CSV table of C-alpha atoms in Angstrom, one decimal:
chain,number,residue,atom,x,y,z
A,1,UNK,CA,109.3,-43.5,50.7
A,2,UNK,CA,108.9,-40.2,51.8
A,3,UNK,CA,107.0,-39.3,48.7
A,4,UNK,CA,104.8,-42.8,49.0
A,5,UNK,CA,103.8,-42.0,52.9
A,6,UNK,CA,103.3,-38.1,51.7
A,7,UNK,CA,100.9,-39.3,49.7
A,8,UNK,CA,99.1,-41.7,51.9
A,9,UNK,CA,99.2,-38.8,54.6
A,10,UNK,CA,96.4,-37.2,51.5
A,11,UNK,CA,94.0,-40.4,51.8
A,12,UNK,CA,95.2,-41.9,48.6
A,13,UNK,CA,95.4,-45.3,48.0
A,14,UNK,CA,99.9,-46.8,47.9
A,15,UNK,CA,101.0,-47.8,44.7
A,16,UNK,CA,100.6,-51.8,44.1
A,17,UNK,CA,103.4,-53.6,44.4
A,18,UNK,CA,104.7,-56.1,41.4
A,19,UNK,CA,103.0,-58.9,42.7
A,20,UNK,CA,100.4,-56.9,43.3
A,21,UNK,CA,100.8,-55.8,39.4
A,22,UNK,CA,99.0,-58.9,37.8
A,23,UNK,CA,95.9,-58.4,36.1
A,24,UNK,CA,92.8,-59.2,37.9
A,25,UNK,CA,89.5,-61.6,36.8
A,26,UNK,CA,86.7,-59.9,36.6
A,27,UNK,CA,84.8,-62.3,39.7
A,28,UNK,CA,84.2,-60.8,42.3
A,29,UNK,CA,86.4,-61.0,45.8
A,30,UNK,CA,85.1,-63.0,49.0
A,31,UNK,CA,83.1,-60.3,50.7
A,32,UNK,CA,85.2,-60.3,54.1
A,33,UNK,CA,88.2,-59.6,51.9
A,34,UNK,CA,86.1,-56.4,49.6
A,35,UNK,CA,86.4,-54.3,52.3
A,36,UNK,CA,89.5,-51.9,52.9
A,37,UNK,CA,90.9,-50.8,56.3
A,38,UNK,CA,90.0,-46.9,56.5
A,39,UNK,CA,92.6,-44.7,55.6
A,40,UNK,CA,95.4,-43.3,58.1
A,41,UNK,CA,94.5,-40.2,60.0
A,42,UNK,CA,95.8,-37.0,58.4
A,43,UNK,CA,98.7,-36.6,61.0
A,44,UNK,CA,101.4,-37.6,60.1
A,45,UNK,CA,102.8,-39.3,62.0
A,46,UNK,CA,106.5,-39.9,63.4
A,47,UNK,CA,109.5,-42.0,61.6
A,48,UNK,CA,109.9,-44.9,63.7
A,49,UNK,CA,106.4,-45.9,63.5
A,50,UNK,CA,105.5,-45.7,59.9
A,51,UNK,CA,107.3,-48.2,58.3
A,52,UNK,CA,105.3,-51.0,60.6
A,53,UNK,CA,102.2,-50.3,59.1
A,54,UNK,CA,102.5,-50.1,56.4
A,55,UNK,CA,104.0,-52.8,55.2
A,56,UNK,CA,101.6,-54.6,57.2
A,57,UNK,CA,98.9,-52.7,54.7
A,58,UNK,CA,100.8,-54.5,51.7
A,59,UNK,CA,101.0,-57.5,52.5
A,60,UNK,CA,97.4,-57.9,54.2
A,61,UNK,CA,96.1,-56.4,50.2
A,62,UNK,CA,98.5,-59.3,49.2
A,63,UNK,CA,96.4,-61.9,51.0
A,64,UNK,CA,93.4,-60.3,49.8
A,65,UNK,CA,93.7,-60.5,46.1
A,66,UNK,CA,94.6,-63.9,45.4
A,67,UNK,CA,96.9,-65.0,41.7
A,68,UNK,CA,93.5,-65.1,38.4
A,69,UNK,CA,93.8,-68.6,37.4
A,70,UNK,CA,93.7,-69.6,33.5
A,71,UNK,CA,90.2,-71.2,32.4
A,72,UNK,CA,90.7,-74.3,28.9
A,73,UNK,CA,88.7,-73.3,26.4
A,74,UNK,CA,85.8,-75.6,25.0
A,75,UNK,CA,88.7,-77.0,22.4
A,76,UNK,CA,90.9,-77.6,24.6
A,77,UNK,CA,88.2,-80.0,26.5
A,78,UNK,CA,87.0,-81.4,24.1
A,79,UNK,CA,90.9,-82.5,22.8
A,80,UNK,CA,91.7,-83.7,25.8
A,81,UNK,CA,88.6,-85.8,26.5
A,82,UNK,CA,89.6,-87.9,23.0
A,83,UNK,CA,92.6,-88.5,24.4
A,84,UNK,CA,91.0,-90.0,27.3
A,85,UNK,CA,88.7,-91.6,25.2
A,86,UNK,CA,91.1,-93.3,22.9
A,87,UNK,CA,93.6,-94.5,25.9
A,88,UNK,CA,90.7,-95.8,27.1
A,89,UNK,CA,89.8,-98.1,24.1
A,90,UNK,CA,93.4,-98.9,24.1
A,91,UNK,CA,93.1,-100.5,27.2
A,92,UNK,CA,89.5,-102.4,26.6
A,93,UNK,CA,91.2,-104.1,23.1
A,94,UNK,CA,94.8,-104.8,25.3
A,95,UNK,CA,92.4,-106.3,28.1
A,96,UNK,CA,90.5,-108.5,25.4
A,97,UNK,CA,92.9,-110.2,23.8
A,98,UNK,CA,94.3,-111.4,26.7
A,99,UNK,CA,90.5,-112.5,27.6
A,100,UNK,CA,90.9,-114.1,24.3
A,101,UNK,CA,94.6,-116.1,25.5
A,102,UNK,CA,93.1,-117.7,28.7
A,103,UNK,CA,90.6,-118.5,27.1
A,104,UNK,CA,92.2,-120.4,24.4
A,105,UNK,CA,95.3,-121.3,26.3
A,106,UNK,CA,92.1,-122.9,29.0
A,107,UNK,CA,91.0,-124.5,26.4
A,108,UNK,CA,94.1,-126.4,25.4
A,109,UNK,CA,94.4,-127.6,28.8
A,110,UNK,CA,91.2,-128.9,29.2
A,111,UNK,CA,91.6,-130.1,25.8
A,112,UNK,CA,94.6,-132.0,26.4
A,113,UNK,CA,94.6,-134.7,28.6
A,114,UNK,CA,97.3,-134.8,31.7
A,115,UNK,CA,99.7,-138.0,31.2
A,116,UNK,CA,98.2,-141.0,33.2
A,117,UNK,CA,102.1,-141.2,35.0
A,118,UNK,CA,103.2,-137.8,34.9
A,119,UNK,CA,106.9,-137.3,35.2
A,120,UNK,CA,108.6,-136.7,38.0
A,121,UNK,CA,108.9,-132.7,38.2
A,122,UNK,CA,111.9,-131.1,37.8
A,123,UNK,CA,114.4,-129.4,40.1
A,124,UNK,CA,113.6,-126.2,41.5
A,125,UNK,CA,115.6,-123.8,39.9
A,126,UNK,CA,115.3,-120.4,39.4
A,127,UNK,CA,112.1,-119.1,38.2
A,128,UNK,CA,112.6,-117.8,34.5
A,129,UNK,CA,110.4,-114.7,32.8
A,130,UNK,CA,107.0,-115.2,32.3
A,131,UNK,CA,106.5,-115.5,28.8
A,132,UNK,CA,105.4,-113.1,26.5
A,133,UNK,CA,101.4,-114.4,25.8
A,134,UNK,CA,100.7,-116.1,22.8
A,135,UNK,CA,99.6,-114.0,19.5
A,136,UNK,CA,95.3,-114.3,19.5
A,137,UNK,CA,94.3,-116.6,17.2
A,138,UNK,CA,93.5,-116.1,13.5
A,139,UNK,CA,90.0,-116.2,14.2
A,140,UNK,CA,90.1,-113.2,16.1
A,141,UNK,CA,92.1,-111.7,14.1
A,142,UNK,CA,90.2,-111.7,10.9
A,143,UNK,CA,87.1,-110.5,12.8
A,144,UNK,CA,89.5,-107.8,14.0
A,145,UNK,CA,90.5,-106.9,10.8
A,146,UNK,CA,86.9,-107.4,9.5
A,147,UNK,CA,85.0,-105.4,11.6
A,148,UNK,CA,88.3,-102.2,10.8
A,149,UNK,CA,88.2,-102.8,7.1
A,150,UNK,CA,84.8,-103.1,4.4
A,151,UNK,CA,82.9,-106.0,4.8
A,152,UNK,CA,83.5,-107.4,1.0
A,153,UNK,CA,84.9,-110.8,2.7
A,154,UNK,CA,81.7,-111.8,3.7
A,155,UNK,CA,80.5,-110.1,1.2
A,156,UNK,CA,82.6,-112.8,-1.1
A,157,UNK,CA,81.7,-115.9,1.7
A,158,UNK,CA,78.0,-115.5,0.6
A,159,UNK,CA,78.6,-115.5,-2.7
A,160,UNK,CA,81.0,-118.8,-2.1
A,161,UNK,CA,78.3,-120.5,0.3
A,162,UNK,CA,75.4,-119.7,-2.6
A,163,UNK,CA,77.3,-120.9,-5.4
A,164,UNK,CA,78.6,-124.5,-3.9
A,165,UNK,CA,75.5,-124.8,-2.6
A,166,UNK,CA,74.0,-125.0,-6.0
A,167,UNK,CA,75.9,-126.8,-7.5
A,168,UNK,CA,75.6,-129.2,-4.6
A,169,UNK,CA,71.5,-128.8,-5.6
A,170,UNK,CA,72.6,-129.8,-9.5
A,171,UNK,CA,74.8,-132.8,-8.7
A,172,UNK,CA,72.0,-134.6,-6.3
A,173,UNK,CA,69.3,-134.3,-8.7
A,174,UNK,CA,71.8,-135.3,-11.4
A,175,UNK,CA,72.5,-138.3,-8.6
A,176,UNK,CA,68.5,-138.7,-8.6
A,177,UNK,CA,67.8,-138.8,-12.0
A,178,UNK,CA,70.8,-141.2,-12.9
A,179,UNK,CA,69.4,-143.4,-10.1
A,180,UNK,CA,65.2,-143.8,-11.2
A,181,UNK,CA,66.8,-143.8,-14.9
A,182,UNK,CA,68.9,-147.2,-13.6
A,183,UNK,CA,65.8,-148.0,-12.0
A,184,UNK,CA,63.4,-148.1,-14.3
A,185,UNK,CA,66.3,-150.1,-17.1
A,186,UNK,CA,66.3,-153.1,-14.6
A,187,UNK,CA,62.6,-153.0,-13.9
A,188,UNK,CA,62.4,-153.3,-17.6
A,189,UNK,CA,64.6,-155.9,-18.0
A,190,UNK,CA,63.0,-157.8,-15.0
A,191,UNK,CA,59.5,-157.6,-16.1
A,192,UNK,CA,61.2,-159.2,-20.0
A,193,UNK,CA,62.5,-161.6,-17.6
A,194,UNK,CA,59.3,-162.5,-16.1
A,195,UNK,CA,57.6,-162.6,-19.4
A,196,UNK,CA,59.6,-164.3,-21.5
A,197,UNK,CA,60.0,-166.8,-18.4
A,198,UNK,CA,56.5,-167.4,-17.1
A,199,UNK,CA,54.7,-169.9,-18.6
A,200,UNK,CA,51.4,-168.2,-18.4
A,201,UNK,CA,52.0,-165.4,-20.7
A,202,UNK,CA,53.8,-168.0,-23.2
A,203,UNK,CA,50.6,-169.6,-23.5
A,204,UNK,CA,48.6,-167.0,-23.8
A,205,UNK,CA,50.9,-165.6,-26.7
A,206,UNK,CA,50.2,-168.7,-28.2
A,207,UNK,CA,46.7,-168.9,-28.3
A,208,UNK,CA,46.8,-165.1,-30.0
A,209,UNK,CA,49.2,-166.5,-32.7
A,210,UNK,CA,47.9,-170.0,-33.5
A,211,UNK,CA,44.0,-169.2,-32.5
A,212,UNK,CA,43.5,-165.8,-34.4
A,213,UNK,CA,40.7,-167.4,-37.0
A,214,UNK,CA,39.1,-169.3,-34.8
A,215,UNK,CA,38.5,-166.5,-31.6
A,216,UNK,CA,37.8,-164.0,-35.4
A,217,UNK,CA,34.6,-166.4,-36.2
A,218,UNK,CA,33.7,-166.3,-32.8
A,219,UNK,CA,33.8,-162.8,-32.7
A,220,UNK,CA,31.4,-162.6,-35.9
A,221,UNK,CA,29.1,-165.3,-35.0
A,222,UNK,CA,28.7,-163.5,-31.5
A,223,UNK,CA,27.8,-160.1,-33.9
A,224,UNK,CA,25.6,-161.6,-36.3
A,225,UNK,CA,23.3,-164.4,-33.7
A,226,UNK,CA,19.6,-163.6,-33.4
A,227,UNK,CA,17.3,-165.3,-30.9
A,228,UNK,CA,13.7,-166.3,-30.9
A,229,UNK,CA,13.5,-166.2,-26.8
A,230,UNK,CA,15.5,-166.5,-23.7
A,231,UNK,CA,16.4,-170.2,-24.4
A,232,UNK,CA,18.1,-169.9,-27.1
A,233,UNK,CA,20.0,-166.7,-25.4
A,234,UNK,CA,20.9,-169.2,-22.9
A,235,UNK,CA,21.8,-172.4,-25.3
A,236,UNK,CA,23.7,-170.0,-26.8
A,237,UNK,CA,25.8,-168.2,-23.9
A,238,UNK,CA,26.2,-171.8,-22.6
A,239,UNK,CA,28.1,-172.9,-25.9
A,240,UNK,CA,30.7,-170.0,-25.9
A,241,UNK,CA,31.6,-170.5,-23.0
A,242,UNK,CA,32.6,-173.6,-24.3
A,243,UNK,CA,34.4,-172.2,-26.6
A,244,UNK,CA,35.7,-169.5,-24.5
A,245,UNK,CA,37.2,-172.2,-22.1
A,246,UNK,CA,39.7,-173.3,-24.3
A,247,UNK,CA,41.9,-170.0,-23.9
A,248,UNK,CA,44.4,-169.9,-21.6
A,249,UNK,CA,43.4,-166.8,-20.7
A,250,UNK,CA,39.7,-165.4,-22.1
A,251,UNK,CA,40.1,-161.8,-21.1
A,252,UNK,CA,43.8,-162.0,-22.0
A,253,UNK,CA,44.1,-163.4,-25.0
A,254,UNK,CA,40.3,-161.7,-26.2
A,255,UNK,CA,41.7,-158.1,-25.2
A,256,UNK,CA,44.2,-158.9,-28.9
A,257,UNK,CA,41.3,-158.6,-31.0
A,258,UNK,CA,38.4,-156.2,-31.0
A,259,UNK,CA,36.0,-158.9,-29.2
A,260,UNK,CA,32.5,-157.4,-29.2
A,261,UNK,CA,32.5,-156.7,-25.1
A,262,UNK,CA,29.1,-155.1,-24.5
A,263,UNK,CA,26.5,-157.5,-26.5
A,264,UNK,CA,28.4,-160.6,-25.4
A,265,UNK,CA,28.1,-159.8,-21.5
A,266,UNK,CA,24.8,-158.5,-22.3
A,267,UNK,CA,24.0,-162.0,-23.2
A,268,UNK,CA,26.0,-163.4,-20.0
A,269,UNK,CA,23.7,-161.3,-18.2
A,270,UNK,CA,20.5,-162.3,-19.2
A,271,UNK,CA,21.3,-166.0,-19.8
A,272,UNK,CA,22.1,-166.1,-15.5
A,273,UNK,CA,19.3,-164.2,-14.0
A,274,UNK,CA,17.6,-166.2,-16.4
A,275,UNK,CA,19.1,-169.5,-15.4
A,276,UNK,CA,18.3,-168.3,-11.7
A,277,UNK,CA,15.0,-167.7,-11.6
A,278,UNK,CA,14.3,-170.6,-13.6
A,279,UNK,CA,16.2,-173.5,-11.0
A,280,UNK,CA,14.5,-171.1,-8.6
A,281,UNK,CA,10.9,-171.5,-9.7
A,282,UNK,CA,11.7,-175.2,-10.2
A,283,UNK,CA,12.1,-175.8,-6.7
A,284,UNK,CA,9.3,-174.4,-5.6
A,285,UNK,CA,6.5,-175.6,-7.9
A,286,UNK,CA,8.8,-179.5,-7.0
A,287,UNK,CA,7.6,-178.8,-3.4
A,288,UNK,CA,5.2,-180.9,-2.0
A,289,UNK,CA,4.6,-182.0,1.6
A,290,UNK,CA,5.5,-186.1,1.2
A,291,UNK,CA,4.8,-186.5,4.6
A,292,UNK,CA,9.0,-186.7,5.3
A,293,UNK,CA,10.0,-187.4,9.2
A,294,UNK,CA,11.1,-183.7,9.5
A,295,UNK,CA,9.6,-181.4,12.0
A,296,UNK,CA,7.1,-178.6,11.5
A,297,UNK,CA,9.5,-176.4,12.8
A,298,UNK,CA,11.7,-177.5,10.1
A,299,UNK,CA,9.5,-177.4,7.1
A,300,UNK,CA,7.5,-174.1,7.8
A,301,UNK,CA,11.4,-172.4,8.1
A,302,UNK,CA,12.1,-173.9,5.0
A,303,UNK,CA,8.9,-172.4,2.5
A,304,UNK,CA,9.5,-169.2,4.1
A,305,UNK,CA,12.3,-168.9,3.4
A,306,UNK,CA,11.7,-170.4,-0.2
A,307,UNK,CA,9.4,-167.7,-0.3
A,308,UNK,CA,12.3,-164.7,0.7
A,309,UNK,CA,14.2,-166.4,-2.1
A,310,UNK,CA,10.9,-165.5,-4.8
A,311,UNK,CA,10.8,-161.3,-3.5
A,312,UNK,CA,14.2,-161.2,-3.5
A,313,UNK,CA,14.5,-162.8,-6.9
A,314,UNK,CA,11.2,-160.8,-8.2
A,315,UNK,CA,12.6,-157.2,-7.2
A,316,UNK,CA,16.1,-158.1,-9.0
A,317,UNK,CA,14.4,-158.5,-12.0
A,318,UNK,CA,12.5,-155.4,-12.1
A,319,UNK,CA,15.7,-153.6,-11.4
A,320,UNK,CA,17.4,-155.7,-14.1
A,321,UNK,CA,13.9,-155.2,-16.5
A,322,UNK,CA,14.1,-151.4,-16.2
A,323,UNK,CA,17.7,-150.7,-16.3
A,324,UNK,CA,18.5,-153.1,-19.6
A,325,UNK,CA,15.8,-153.5,-21.4
A,326,UNK,CA,16.5,-150.9,-23.9
A,327,UNK,CA,20.0,-151.9,-24.0
A,328,UNK,CA,19.2,-155.4,-24.8
A,329,UNK,CA,16.6,-154.6,-27.8
A,330,UNK,CA,19.2,-152.2,-28.8
A,331,UNK,CA,21.5,-155.7,-29.0
A,332,UNK,CA,18.1,-158.0,-30.1
A,333,UNK,CA,18.6,-160.5,-27.6
A,334,UNK,CA,14.8,-160.9,-26.2
A,335,UNK,CA,13.1,-159.5,-23.1
A,336,UNK,CA,9.6,-161.6,-22.9
A,337,UNK,CA,10.5,-162.9,-20.8
A,338,UNK,CA,10.8,-160.4,-18.0
A,339,UNK,CA,7.5,-159.2,-18.5
A,340,UNK,CA,5.0,-159.8,-16.1
A,341,UNK,CA,3.7,-162.2,-18.9
A,342,UNK,CA,7.3,-164.7,-18.7
A,343,UNK,CA,9.2,-165.8,-15.8
A,344,UNK,CA,7.1,-163.5,-13.3
A,345,UNK,CA,3.7,-165.8,-13.6
A,346,UNK,CA,5.6,-168.8,-13.3
A,347,UNK,CA,7.4,-167.1,-9.5
A,348,UNK,CA,3.4,-166.0,-8.6
A,349,UNK,CA,1.8,-169.8,-9.4
A,350,UNK,CA,5.3,-170.9,-8.0
A,351,UNK,CA,4.2,-169.1,-4.3
A,352,UNK,CA,1.2,-169.9,-4.2
A,353,UNK,CA,2.3,-173.6,-4.4
A,354,UNK,CA,4.0,-172.9,-0.9
A,355,UNK,CA,0.9,-171.2,0.4
A,356,UNK,CA,-1.0,-174.5,0.0
A,357,UNK,CA,2.2,-176.1,1.0
A,358,UNK,CA,2.1,-174.3,4.4
A,359,UNK,CA,-1.6,-174.5,5.0
A,360,UNK,CA,-1.0,-178.3,4.6
A,361,UNK,CA,1.5,-178.7,6.3
A,362,UNK,CA,-0.1,-176.9,9.4
A,363,UNK,CA,-3.4,-178.8,9.0
A,364,UNK,CA,-1.5,-182.1,9.9
A,365,UNK,CA,0.1,-180.7,12.9
A,366,UNK,CA,-2.7,-179.3,14.3
A,367,UNK,CA,-5.0,-182.7,14.5
A,368,UNK,CA,-2.4,-184.5,16.2
A,369,UNK,CA,-0.8,-181.6,18.4
A,370,UNK,CA,-1.2,-182.3,22.3
A,371,UNK,CA,0.6,-179.5,23.4
A,372,UNK,CA,-1.8,-176.3,22.7
A,373,UNK,CA,0.5,-174.8,20.3
A,374,UNK,CA,-2.5,-174.1,18.6
A,375,UNK,CA,-2.7,-170.6,18.5
A,376,UNK,CA,0.9,-170.5,17.3
A,377,UNK,CA,0.9,-172.5,14.7
A,378,UNK,CA,-2.9,-170.5,13.0
A,379,UNK,CA,-1.4,-167.0,13.9
A,380,UNK,CA,2.1,-168.3,11.5
A,381,UNK,CA,0.0,-169.5,8.9
A,382,UNK,CA,-2.2,-167.0,8.2
A,383,UNK,CA,0.5,-164.2,7.5
A,384,UNK,CA,2.4,-166.9,4.8
A,385,UNK,CA,-1.3,-166.6,3.5
A,386,UNK,CA,-1.5,-162.9,3.9
A,387,UNK,CA,1.6,-162.6,2.5
A,388,UNK,CA,1.8,-165.1,-0.8
A,389,UNK,CA,-1.9,-163.5,-1.2
A,390,UNK,CA,-0.1,-160.0,-1.2
A,391,UNK,CA,3.1,-160.8,-3.8
A,392,UNK,CA,1.2,-163.4,-6.1
A,393,UNK,CA,-1.6,-160.8,-6.6
A,394,UNK,CA,-4.1,-163.3,-5.4
A,395,UNK,CA,-4.9,-167.7,-4.5
A,396,UNK,CA,-5.9,-170.8,-6.4
A,397,UNK,CA,-9.0,-172.5,-5.7
A,398,UNK,CA,-7.4,-175.5,-4.1
A,399,UNK,CA,-5.5,-172.9,-2.0
A,400,UNK,CA,-8.3,-171.0,-1.0
A,401,UNK,CA,-9.9,-174.3,0.1
A,402,UNK,CA,-6.7,-175.3,2.4
A,403,UNK,CA,-7.6,-171.1,3.8
A,404,UNK,CA,-12.0,-172.0,4.5
A,405,UNK,CA,-10.4,-175.5,6.6
A,406,UNK,CA,-8.0,-173.3,8.3
A,407,UNK,CA,-10.4,-170.8,9.5
A,408,UNK,CA,-13.2,-172.9,10.4
A,409,UNK,CA,-10.1,-174.5,13.2
A,410,UNK,CA,-9.5,-170.7,13.8
A,411,UNK,CA,-13.4,-170.4,15.2
A,412,UNK,CA,-12.9,-173.4,17.7
A,413,UNK,CA,-10.3,-171.8,19.0
A,414,UNK,CA,-11.5,-167.8,19.5
A,415,UNK,CA,-14.9,-168.6,20.6
A,416,UNK,CA,-12.9,-171.2,23.8
């Protein structure tokens, strides 16, 4: 102790205590603790008074210098954090399992309907400890297991699904083909049965078998026949139609033979057109004003309709002549009747006859008309006569005489 006091008297610091002998930390001390107490004076205090200040100084130094704290290294901190993360992950998994168990229990409670008359509650007993939570569903276990392991089961399930789909598709195609084959077979059997039971089809088969020579003779006549004029064509077509009418079905029977359809159709077309025009010309030529009690308007409308039919027939004949005349010459069918010197000239003469009948009827009506409709009748007659003049290319002497008489009737009307 004396040595310590002696050293202090010379201005040196006292020796540190065992508590203060710990290694110091490099961080700076607080500002209020850095300053040290001033050195005691050089004079030596009294022996009784120097022990207390010395102890106070030592205690003050011990409080001023705190013990250094040990800092964690980076590796230790990483290990600690990993442990905390793993603990949190286990806690989350436990909570998820509990949530799944609760959902499963709720679903079972919802699906199971409550009994209509619930039994009376059992007598109260001491509460039993809660049962352990049920294990998670198999599906969730498989999902957790699959998430932890490799995705091999998923690929195996995909392969199984593809195989099943391909097999089902092949089976559907096979069933469809078999159904179509069965339908075709049943349809063919039905058709065969209908053909065997149909009277019409049986008659066609009988005509093909029994009238083969007759049809071959008709084929030969159609191919080798020649005609001098269209009247012979008309006669031949009428005879041919009469012979073919004995067949059960002309088209169905003749398709079994080498029937000259092109020439037969051309003969029928020429005969049909000639017959139609011939009947029309006959009707127009036979028209006359015989003093029938029909009204003037009805007679004039009839004459106008006949002229319309003549004009339409003329247009149709011109189109037919331009289209079929080369074919008819190739098939040795007469074409002279289509020319202007044939049936066309008869149609024009018949139209002139219509004009004469029309004007004659109008003149009679003007002689006895007292209603003042002369102007209208004269205008209609002039327009009709002009149409006939354009169609026929002129008028004959009798028609011109009627027209002059009609014009003399027009002059007084126009002068008035």
